[in-house]
CSV table of N, CA and C (backbone and C1' of nucleotides) in Angstrom, one decimal:
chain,number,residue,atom,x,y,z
A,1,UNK,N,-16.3,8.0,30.8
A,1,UNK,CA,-14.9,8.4,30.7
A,1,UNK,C,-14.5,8.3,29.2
A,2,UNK,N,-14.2,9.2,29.0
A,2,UNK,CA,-13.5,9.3,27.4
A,2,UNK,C,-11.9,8.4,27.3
A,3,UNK,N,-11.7,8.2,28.3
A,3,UNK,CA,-10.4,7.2,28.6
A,3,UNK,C,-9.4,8.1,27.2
A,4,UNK,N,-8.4,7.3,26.6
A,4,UNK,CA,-7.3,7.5,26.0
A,4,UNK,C,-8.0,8.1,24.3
A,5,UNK,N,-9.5,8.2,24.3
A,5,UNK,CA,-10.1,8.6,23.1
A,5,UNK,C,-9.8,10.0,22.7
A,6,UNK,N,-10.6,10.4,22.0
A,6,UNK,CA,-10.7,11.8,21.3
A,6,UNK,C,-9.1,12.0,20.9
A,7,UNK,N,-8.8,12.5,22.0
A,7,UNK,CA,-7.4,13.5,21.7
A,7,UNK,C,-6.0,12.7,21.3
A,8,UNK,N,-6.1,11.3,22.2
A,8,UNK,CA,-4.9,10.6,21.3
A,8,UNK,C,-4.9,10.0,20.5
A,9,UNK,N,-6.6,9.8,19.7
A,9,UNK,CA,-6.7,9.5,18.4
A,9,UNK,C,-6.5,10.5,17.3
A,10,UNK,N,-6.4,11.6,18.0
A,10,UNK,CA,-6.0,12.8,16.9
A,10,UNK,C,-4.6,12.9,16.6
A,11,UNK,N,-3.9,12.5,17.9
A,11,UNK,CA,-2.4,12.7,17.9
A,11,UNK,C,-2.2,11.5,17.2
A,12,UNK,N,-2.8,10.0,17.4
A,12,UNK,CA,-2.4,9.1,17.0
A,12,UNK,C,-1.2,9.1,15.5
A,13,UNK,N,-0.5,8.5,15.2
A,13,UNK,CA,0.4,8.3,14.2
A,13,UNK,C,-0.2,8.0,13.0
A,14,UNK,N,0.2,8.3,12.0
A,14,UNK,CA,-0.8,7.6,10.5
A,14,UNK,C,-1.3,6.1,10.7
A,15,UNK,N,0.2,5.9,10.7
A,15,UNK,CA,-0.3,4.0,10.7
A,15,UNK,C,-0.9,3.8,11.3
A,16,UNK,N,-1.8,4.3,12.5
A,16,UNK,CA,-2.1,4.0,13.8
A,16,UNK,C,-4.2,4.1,13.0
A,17,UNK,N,-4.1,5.0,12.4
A,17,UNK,CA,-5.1,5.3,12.0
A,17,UNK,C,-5.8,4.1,10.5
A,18,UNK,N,-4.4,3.9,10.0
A,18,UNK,CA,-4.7,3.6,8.5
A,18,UNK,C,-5.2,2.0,9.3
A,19,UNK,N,-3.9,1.5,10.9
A,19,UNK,CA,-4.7,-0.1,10.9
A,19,UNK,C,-6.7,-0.1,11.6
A,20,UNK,N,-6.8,1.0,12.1
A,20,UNK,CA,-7.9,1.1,12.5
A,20,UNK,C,-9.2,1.0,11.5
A,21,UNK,N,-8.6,1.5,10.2
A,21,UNK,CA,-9.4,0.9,8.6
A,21,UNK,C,-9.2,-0.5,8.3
A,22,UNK,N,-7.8,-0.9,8.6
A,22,UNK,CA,-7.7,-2.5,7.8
A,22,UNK,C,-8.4,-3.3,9.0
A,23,UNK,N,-8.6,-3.0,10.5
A,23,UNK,CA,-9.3,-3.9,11.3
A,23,UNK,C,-10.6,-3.9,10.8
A,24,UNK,N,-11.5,-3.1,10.3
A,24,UNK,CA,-13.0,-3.7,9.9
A,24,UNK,C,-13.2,-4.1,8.9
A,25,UNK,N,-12.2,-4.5,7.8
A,25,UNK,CA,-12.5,-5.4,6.5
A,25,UNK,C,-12.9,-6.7,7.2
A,26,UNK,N,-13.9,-7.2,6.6
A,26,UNK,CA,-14.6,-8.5,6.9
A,26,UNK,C,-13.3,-9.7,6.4
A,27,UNK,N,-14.2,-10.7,7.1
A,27,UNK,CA,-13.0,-11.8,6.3
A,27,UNK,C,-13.7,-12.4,4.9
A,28,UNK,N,-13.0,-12.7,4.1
A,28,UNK,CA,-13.2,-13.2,2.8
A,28,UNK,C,-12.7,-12.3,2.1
A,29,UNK,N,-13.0,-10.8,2.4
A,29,UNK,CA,-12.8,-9.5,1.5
A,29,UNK,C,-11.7,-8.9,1.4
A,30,UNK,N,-11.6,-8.1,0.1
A,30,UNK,CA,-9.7,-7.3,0.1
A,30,UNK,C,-10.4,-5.8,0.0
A,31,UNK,N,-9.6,-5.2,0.3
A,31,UNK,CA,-9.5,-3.6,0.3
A,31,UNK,C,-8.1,-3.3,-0.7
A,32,UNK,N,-7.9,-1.9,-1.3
A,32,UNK,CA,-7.0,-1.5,-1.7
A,32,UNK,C,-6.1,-0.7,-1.3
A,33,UNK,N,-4.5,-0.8,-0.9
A,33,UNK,CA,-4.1,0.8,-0.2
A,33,UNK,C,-4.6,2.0,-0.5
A,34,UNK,N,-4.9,2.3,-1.5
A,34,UNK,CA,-5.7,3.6,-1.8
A,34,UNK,C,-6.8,3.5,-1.1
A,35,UNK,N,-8.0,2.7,-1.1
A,35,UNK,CA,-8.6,3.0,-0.6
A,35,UNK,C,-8.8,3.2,1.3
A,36,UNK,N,-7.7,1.8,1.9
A,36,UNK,CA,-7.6,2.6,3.0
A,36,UNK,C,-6.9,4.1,3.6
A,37,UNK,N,-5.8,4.4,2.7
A,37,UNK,CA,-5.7,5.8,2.4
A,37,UNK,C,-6.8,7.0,2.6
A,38,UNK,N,-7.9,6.4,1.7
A,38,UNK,CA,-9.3,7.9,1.2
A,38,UNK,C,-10.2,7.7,2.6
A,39,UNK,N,-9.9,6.1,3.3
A,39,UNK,CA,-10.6,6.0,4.4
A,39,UNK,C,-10.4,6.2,5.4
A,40,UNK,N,-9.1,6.5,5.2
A,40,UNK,CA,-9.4,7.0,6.8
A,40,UNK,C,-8.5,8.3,7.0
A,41,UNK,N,-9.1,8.9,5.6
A,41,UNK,CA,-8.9,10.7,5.4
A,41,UNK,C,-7.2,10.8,5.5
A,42,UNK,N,-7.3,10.5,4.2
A,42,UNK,CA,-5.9,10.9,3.7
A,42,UNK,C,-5.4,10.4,2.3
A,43,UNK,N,-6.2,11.2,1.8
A,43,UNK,CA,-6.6,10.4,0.1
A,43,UNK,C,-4.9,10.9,-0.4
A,44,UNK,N,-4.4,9.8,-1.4
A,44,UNK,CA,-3.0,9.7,-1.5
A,44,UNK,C,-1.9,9.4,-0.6
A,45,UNK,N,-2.5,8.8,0.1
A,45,UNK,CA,-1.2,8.2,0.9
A,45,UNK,C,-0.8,6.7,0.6
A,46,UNK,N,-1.8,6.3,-0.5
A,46,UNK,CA,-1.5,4.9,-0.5
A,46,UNK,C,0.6,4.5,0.0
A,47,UNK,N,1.2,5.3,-0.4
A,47,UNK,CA,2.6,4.6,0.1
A,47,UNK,C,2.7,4.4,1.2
A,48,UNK,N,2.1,5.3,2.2
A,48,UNK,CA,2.2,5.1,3.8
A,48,UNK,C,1.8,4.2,3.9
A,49,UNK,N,0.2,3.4,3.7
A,49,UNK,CA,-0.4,2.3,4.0
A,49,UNK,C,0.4,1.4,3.8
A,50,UNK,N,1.1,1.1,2.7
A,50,UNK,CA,2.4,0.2,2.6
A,50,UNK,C,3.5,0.0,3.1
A,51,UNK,N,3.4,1.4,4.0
A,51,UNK,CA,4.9,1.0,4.6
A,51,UNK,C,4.4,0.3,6.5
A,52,UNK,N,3.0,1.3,6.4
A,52,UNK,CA,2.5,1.1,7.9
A,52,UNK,C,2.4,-0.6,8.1
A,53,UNK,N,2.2,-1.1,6.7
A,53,UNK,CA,1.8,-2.9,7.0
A,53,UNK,C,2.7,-3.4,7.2
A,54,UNK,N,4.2,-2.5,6.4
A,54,UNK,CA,5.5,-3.1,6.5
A,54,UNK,C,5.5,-3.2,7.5
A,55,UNK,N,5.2,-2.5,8.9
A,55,UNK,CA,6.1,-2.5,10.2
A,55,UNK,C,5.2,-3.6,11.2
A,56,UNK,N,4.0,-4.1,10.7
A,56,UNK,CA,3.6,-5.1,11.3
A,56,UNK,C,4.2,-6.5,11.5
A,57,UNK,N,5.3,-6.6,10.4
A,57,UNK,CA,5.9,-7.4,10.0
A,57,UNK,C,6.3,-8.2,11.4
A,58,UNK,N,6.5,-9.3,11.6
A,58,UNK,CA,6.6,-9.9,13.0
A,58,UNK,C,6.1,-9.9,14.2
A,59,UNK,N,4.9,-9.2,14.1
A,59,UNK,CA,4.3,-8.2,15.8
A,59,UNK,C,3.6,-9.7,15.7
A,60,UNK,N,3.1,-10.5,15.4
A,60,UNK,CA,1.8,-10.7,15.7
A,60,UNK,C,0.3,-10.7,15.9
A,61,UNK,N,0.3,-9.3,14.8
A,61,UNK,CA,-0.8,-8.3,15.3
A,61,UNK,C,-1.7,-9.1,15.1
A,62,UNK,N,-3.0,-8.5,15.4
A,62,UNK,CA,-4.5,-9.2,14.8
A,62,UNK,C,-5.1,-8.3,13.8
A,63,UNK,N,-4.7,-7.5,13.5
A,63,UNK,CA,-4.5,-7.0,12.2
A,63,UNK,C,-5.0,-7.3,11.0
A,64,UNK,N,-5.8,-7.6,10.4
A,64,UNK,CA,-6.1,-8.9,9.3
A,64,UNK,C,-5.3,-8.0,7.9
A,65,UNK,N,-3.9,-8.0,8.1
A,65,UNK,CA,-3.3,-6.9,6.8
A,65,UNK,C,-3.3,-7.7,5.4
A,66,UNK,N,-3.9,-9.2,5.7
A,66,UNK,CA,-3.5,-9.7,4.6
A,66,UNK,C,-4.6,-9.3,3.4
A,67,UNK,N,-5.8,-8.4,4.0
A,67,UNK,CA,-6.9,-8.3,3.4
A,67,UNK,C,-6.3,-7.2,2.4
A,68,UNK,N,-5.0,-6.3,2.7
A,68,UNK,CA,-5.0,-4.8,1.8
A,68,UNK,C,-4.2,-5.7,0.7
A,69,UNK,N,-4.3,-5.4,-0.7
A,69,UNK,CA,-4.1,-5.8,-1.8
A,69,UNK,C,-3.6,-4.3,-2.8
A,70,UNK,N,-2.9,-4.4,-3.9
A,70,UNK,CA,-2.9,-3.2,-4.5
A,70,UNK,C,-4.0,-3.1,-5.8
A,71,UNK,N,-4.0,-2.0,-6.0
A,71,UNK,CA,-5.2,-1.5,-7.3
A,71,UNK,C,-5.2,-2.6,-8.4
A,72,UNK,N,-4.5,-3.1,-8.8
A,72,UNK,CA,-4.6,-4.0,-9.8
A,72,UNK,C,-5.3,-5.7,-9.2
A,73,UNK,N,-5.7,-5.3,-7.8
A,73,UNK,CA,-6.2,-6.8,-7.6
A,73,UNK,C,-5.0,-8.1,-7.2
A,74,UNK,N,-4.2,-7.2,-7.3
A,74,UNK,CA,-2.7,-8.5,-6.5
A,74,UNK,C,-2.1,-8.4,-5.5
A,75,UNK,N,-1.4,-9.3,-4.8
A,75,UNK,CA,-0.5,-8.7,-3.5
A,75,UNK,C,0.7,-8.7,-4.2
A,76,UNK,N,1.0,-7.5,-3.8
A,76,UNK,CA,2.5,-7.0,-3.5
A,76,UNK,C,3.5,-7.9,-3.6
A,77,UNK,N,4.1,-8.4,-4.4
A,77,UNK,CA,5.9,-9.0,-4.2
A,77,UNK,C,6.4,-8.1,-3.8
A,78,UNK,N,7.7,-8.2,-2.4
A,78,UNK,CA,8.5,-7.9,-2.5
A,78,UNK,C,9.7,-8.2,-1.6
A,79,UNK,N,11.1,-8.4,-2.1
A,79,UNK,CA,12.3,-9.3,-1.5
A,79,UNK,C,12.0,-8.7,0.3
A,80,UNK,N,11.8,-7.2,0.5
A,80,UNK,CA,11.6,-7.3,1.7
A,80,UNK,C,10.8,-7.5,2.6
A,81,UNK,N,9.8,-8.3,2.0
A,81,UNK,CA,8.6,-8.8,3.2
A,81,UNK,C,9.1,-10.5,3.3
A,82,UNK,N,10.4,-10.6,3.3
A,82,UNK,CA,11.1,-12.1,3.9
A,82,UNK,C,9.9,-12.9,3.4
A,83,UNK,N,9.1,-13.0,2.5
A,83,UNK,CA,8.1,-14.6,2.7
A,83,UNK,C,6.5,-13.9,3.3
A,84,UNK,N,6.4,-13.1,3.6
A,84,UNK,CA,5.0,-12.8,4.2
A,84,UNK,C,4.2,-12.4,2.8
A,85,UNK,N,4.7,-12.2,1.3
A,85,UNK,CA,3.9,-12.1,0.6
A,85,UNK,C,3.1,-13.2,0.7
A,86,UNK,N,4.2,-14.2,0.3
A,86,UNK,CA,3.5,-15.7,-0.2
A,86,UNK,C,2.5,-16.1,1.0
A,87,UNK,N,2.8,-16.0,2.4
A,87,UNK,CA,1.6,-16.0,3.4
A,87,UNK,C,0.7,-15.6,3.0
A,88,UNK,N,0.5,-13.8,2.6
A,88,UNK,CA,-1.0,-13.1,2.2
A,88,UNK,C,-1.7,-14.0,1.6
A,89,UNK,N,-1.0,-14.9,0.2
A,89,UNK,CA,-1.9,-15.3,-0.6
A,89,UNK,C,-2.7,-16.6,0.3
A,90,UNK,N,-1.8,-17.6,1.0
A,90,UNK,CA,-2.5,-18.8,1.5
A,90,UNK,C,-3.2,-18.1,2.6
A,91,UNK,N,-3.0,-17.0,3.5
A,91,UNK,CA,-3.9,-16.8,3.9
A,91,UNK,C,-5.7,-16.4,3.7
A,92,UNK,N,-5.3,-15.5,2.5
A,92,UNK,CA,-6.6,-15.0,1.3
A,92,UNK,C,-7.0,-16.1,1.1
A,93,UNK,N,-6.7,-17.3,0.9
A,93,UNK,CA,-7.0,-18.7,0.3
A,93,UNK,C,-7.9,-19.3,1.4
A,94,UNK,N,-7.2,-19.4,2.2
A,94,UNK,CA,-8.0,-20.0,3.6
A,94,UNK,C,-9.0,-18.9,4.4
A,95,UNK,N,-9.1,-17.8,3.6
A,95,UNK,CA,-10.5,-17.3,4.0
A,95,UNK,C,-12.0,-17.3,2.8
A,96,UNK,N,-11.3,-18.2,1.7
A,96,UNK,CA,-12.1,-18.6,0.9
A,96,UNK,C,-11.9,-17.9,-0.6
A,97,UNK,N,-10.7,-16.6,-0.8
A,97,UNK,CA,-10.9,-15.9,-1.7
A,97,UNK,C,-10.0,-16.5,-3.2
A,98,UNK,N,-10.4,-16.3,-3.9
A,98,UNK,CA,-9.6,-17.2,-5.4
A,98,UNK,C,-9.3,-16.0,-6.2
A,99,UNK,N,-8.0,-16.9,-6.9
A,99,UNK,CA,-6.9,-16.0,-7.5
A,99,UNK,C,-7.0,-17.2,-8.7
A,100,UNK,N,-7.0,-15.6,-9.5
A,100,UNK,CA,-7.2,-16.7,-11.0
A,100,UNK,C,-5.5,-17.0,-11.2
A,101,UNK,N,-5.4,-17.3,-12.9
A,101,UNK,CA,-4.6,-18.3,-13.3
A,101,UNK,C,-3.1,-17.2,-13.1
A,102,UNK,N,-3.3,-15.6,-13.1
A,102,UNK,CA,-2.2,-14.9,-13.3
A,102,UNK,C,-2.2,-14.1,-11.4
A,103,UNK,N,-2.9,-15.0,-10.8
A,103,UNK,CA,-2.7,-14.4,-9.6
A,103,UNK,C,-3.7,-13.1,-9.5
A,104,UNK,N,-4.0,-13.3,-9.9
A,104,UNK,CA,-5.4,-11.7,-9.6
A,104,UNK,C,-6.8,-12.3,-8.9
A,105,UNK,N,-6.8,-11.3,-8.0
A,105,UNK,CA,-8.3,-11.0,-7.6
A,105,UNK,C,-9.1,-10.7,-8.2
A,106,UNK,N,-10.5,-10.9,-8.5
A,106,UNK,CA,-11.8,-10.1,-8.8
A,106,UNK,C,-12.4,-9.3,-8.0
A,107,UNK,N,-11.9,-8.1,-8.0
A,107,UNK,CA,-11.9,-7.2,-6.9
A,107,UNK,C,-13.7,-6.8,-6.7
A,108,UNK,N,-14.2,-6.8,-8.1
A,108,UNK,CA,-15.6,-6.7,-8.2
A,108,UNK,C,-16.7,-7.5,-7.3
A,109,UNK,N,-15.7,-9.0,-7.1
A,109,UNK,CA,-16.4,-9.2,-5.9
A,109,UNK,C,-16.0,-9.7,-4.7
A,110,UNK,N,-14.9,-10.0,-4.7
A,110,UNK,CA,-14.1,-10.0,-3.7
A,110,UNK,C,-13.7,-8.3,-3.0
A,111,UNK,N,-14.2,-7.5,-3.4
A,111,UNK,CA,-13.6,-5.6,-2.9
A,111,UNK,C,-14.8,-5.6,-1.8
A,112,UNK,N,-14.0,-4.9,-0.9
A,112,UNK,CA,-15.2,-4.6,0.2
A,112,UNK,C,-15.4,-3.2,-0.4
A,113,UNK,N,-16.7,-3.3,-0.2
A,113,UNK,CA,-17.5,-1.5,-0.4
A,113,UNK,C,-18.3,-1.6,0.9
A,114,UNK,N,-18.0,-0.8,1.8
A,114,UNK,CA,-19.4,-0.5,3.2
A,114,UNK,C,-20.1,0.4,3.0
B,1,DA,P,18.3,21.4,9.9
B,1,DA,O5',19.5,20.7,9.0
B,1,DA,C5',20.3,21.5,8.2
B,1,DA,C4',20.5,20.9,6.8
B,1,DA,C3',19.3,20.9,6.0
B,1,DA,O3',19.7,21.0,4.6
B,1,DA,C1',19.8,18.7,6.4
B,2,DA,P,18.7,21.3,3.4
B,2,DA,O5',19.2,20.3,2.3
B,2,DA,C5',20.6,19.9,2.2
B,2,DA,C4',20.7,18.6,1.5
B,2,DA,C3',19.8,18.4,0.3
B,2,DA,O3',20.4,17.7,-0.7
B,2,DA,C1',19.4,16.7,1.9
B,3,DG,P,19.7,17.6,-2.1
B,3,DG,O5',19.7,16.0,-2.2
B,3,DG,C5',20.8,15.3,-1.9
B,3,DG,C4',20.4,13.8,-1.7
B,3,DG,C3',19.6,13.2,-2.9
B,3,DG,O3',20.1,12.0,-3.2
B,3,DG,C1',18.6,12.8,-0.8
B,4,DG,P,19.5,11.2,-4.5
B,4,DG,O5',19.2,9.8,-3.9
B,4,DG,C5',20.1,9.1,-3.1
B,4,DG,C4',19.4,7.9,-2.4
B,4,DG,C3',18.6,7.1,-3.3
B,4,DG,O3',18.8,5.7,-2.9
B,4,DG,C1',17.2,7.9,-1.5
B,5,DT,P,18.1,4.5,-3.8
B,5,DT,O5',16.8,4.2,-2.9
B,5,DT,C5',17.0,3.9,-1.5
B,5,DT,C4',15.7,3.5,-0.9
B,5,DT,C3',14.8,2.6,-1.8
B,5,DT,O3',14.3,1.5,-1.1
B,5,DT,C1',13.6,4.5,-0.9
B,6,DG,P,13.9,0.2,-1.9
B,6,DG,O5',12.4,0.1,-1.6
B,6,DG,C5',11.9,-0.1,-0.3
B,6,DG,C4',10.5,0.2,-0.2
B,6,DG,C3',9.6,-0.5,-1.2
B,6,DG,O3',8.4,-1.0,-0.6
B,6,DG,C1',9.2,1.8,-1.3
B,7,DA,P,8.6,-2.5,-0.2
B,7,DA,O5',7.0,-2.8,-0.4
B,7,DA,C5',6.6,-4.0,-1.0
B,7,DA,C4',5.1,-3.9,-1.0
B,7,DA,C3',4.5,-2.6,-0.8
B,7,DA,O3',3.4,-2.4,-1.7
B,7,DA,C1',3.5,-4.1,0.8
B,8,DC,P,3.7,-1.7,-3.1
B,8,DC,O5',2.7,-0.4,-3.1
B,8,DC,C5',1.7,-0.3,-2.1
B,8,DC,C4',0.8,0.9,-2.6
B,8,DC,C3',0.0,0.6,-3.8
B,8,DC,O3',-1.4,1.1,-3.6
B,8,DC,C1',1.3,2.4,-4.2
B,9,DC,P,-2.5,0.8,-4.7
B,9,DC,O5',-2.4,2.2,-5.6
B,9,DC,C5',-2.8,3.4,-5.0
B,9,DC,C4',-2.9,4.5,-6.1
B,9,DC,C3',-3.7,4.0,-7.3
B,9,DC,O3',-4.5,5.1,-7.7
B,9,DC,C1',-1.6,4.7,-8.0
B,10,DC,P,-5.8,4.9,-8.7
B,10,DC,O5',-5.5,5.8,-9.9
B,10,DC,C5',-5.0,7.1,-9.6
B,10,DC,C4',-4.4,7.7,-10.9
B,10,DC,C3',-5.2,7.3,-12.1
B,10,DC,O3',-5.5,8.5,-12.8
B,10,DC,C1',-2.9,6.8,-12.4
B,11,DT,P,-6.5,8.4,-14.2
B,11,DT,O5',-5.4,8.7,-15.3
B,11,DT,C5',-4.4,9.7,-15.1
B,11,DT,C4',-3.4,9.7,-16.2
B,11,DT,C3',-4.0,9.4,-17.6
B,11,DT,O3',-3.5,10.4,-18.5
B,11,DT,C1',-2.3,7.9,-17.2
B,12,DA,P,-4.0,10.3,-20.1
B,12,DA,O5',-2.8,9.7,-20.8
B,12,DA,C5',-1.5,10.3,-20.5
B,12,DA,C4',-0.4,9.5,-21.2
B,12,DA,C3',-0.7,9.2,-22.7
B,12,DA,O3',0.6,9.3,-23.4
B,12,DA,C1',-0.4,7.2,-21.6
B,13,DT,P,0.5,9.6,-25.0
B,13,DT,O5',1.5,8.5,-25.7
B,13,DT,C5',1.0,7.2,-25.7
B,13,DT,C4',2.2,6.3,-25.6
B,13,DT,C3',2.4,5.4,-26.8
B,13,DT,O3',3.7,5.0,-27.0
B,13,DT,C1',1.7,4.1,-25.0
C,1,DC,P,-8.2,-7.3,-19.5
C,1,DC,O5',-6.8,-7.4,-20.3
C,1,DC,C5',-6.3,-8.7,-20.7
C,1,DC,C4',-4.8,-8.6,-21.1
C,1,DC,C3',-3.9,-8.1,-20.0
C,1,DC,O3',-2.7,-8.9,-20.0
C,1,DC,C1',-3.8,-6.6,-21.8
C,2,DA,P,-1.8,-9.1,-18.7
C,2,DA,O5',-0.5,-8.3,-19.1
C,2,DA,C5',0.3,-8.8,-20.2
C,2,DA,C4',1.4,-7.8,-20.6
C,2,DA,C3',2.3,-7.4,-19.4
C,2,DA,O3',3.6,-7.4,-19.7
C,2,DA,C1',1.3,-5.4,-20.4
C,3,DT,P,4.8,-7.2,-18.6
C,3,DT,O5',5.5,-5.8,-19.1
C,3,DT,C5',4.9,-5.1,-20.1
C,3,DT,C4',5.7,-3.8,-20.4
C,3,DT,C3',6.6,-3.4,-19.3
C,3,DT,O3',7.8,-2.7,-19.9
C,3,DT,C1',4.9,-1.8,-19.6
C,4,DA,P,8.8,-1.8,-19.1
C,4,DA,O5',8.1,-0.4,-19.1
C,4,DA,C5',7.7,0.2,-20.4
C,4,DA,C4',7.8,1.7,-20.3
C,4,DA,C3',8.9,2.2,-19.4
C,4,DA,O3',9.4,3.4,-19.9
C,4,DA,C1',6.8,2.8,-18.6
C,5,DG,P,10.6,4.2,-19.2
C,5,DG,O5',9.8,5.5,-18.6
C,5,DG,C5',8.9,6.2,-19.4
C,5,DG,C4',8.1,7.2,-18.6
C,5,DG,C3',8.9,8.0,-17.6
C,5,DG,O3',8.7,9.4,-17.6
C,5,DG,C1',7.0,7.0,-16.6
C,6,DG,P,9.5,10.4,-16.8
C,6,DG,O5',8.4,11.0,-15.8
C,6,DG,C5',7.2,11.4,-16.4
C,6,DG,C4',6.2,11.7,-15.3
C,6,DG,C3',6.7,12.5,-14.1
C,6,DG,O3',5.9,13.5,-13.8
C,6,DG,C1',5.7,10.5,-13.3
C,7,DG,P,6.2,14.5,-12.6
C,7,DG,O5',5.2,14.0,-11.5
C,7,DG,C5',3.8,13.9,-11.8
C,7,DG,C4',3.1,13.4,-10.6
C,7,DG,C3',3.5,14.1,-9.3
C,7,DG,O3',2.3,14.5,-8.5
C,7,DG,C1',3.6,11.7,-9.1
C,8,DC,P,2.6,15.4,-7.2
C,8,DC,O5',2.5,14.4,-6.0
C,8,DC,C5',1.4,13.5,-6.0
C,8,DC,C4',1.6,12.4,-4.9
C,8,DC,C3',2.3,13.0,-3.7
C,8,DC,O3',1.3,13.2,-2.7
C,8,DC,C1',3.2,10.9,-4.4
C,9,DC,P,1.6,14.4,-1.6
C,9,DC,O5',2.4,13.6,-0.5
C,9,DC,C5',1.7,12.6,0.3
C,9,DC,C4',2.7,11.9,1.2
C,9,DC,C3',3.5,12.9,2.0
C,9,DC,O3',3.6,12.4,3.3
C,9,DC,C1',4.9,11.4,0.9
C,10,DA,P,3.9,13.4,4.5
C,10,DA,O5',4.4,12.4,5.6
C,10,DA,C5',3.6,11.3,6.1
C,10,DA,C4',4.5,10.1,6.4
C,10,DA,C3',5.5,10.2,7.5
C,10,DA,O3',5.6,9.0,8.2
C,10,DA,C1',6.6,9.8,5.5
C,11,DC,P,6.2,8.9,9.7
C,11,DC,O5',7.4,7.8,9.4
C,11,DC,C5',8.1,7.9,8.2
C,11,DC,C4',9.0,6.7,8.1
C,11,DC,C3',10.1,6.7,9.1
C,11,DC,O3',10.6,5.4,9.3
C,11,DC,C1',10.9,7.3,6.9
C,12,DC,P,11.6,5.1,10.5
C,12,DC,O5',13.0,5.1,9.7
C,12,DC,C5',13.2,4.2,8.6
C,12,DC,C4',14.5,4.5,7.9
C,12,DC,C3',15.7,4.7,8.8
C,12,DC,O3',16.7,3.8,8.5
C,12,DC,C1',15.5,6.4,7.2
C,13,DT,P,18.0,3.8,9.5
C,13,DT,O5',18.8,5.1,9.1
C,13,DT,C5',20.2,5.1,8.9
C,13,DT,C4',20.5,5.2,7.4
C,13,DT,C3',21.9,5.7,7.2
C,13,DT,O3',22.5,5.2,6.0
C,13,DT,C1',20.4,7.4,6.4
DNA sequence: AAGGTGACCCTAT
DNA sequence: CATAGGGCCACCT
């Protein structure tokens, strides 16, 4: 049975697709919105990715969104993620990953490449 | 229906 | 290395 596959993953919504990329980042590891963008074929959309994580905001998801980071190796400030920035970071923390003195990642070895 | 917005990114100073 | 400006595109008035 192909159940709900093929065809409503095609119809599926962007976001729908972009969290299907941030679910197989490993733990310890960050990804970039661009890169989940190019991954899951839709190179430049990095702002969607940003907005798709926005709407996670409160669900509860299992989602691991704390892994997407921006190109420069930092999380995102901003007044409207109420406080879930400052989570990303203690969460990144408690999966083992370190943030130097200006708040940056080492994406070189902290970046997932598959 | 048109314009403003933003968890972004790249290039040039 | 830090900042600035332009490009980007789905969502929301």
């Amino acid at each position: 049975m192909p159940g709900p596959g093929a065809e409503a993953l095609a119809t599926a919504p962007l976001y729908e697709r972009f969290y299907a990329v941030v679910a197989q980042v490993p733990c310890g590891r960050v990804v970039t919105y661009g890169q989940v963008a190019r991954w899951a074929g839709y190179p430049g959309y990095a702002r969607q990715v940003g907005y798709a994580l926005f709407r996670l905001q409160g669900t509860g998801t299992a989602i691991p969104w704390q892994r997407v980071i921006n190109a420069q190796g930092q999380v995102s400030y901003s007044p409207h993620r109420q406080g879930y920035d400052d989570l990303q970071v203690a969460l990144l923390r408690a999966e083992g990953v370190v943030f130097d003195a200006a708040g940056r990642i080492d994406l070189d070895q902290y970046g997932w490449h598959p």
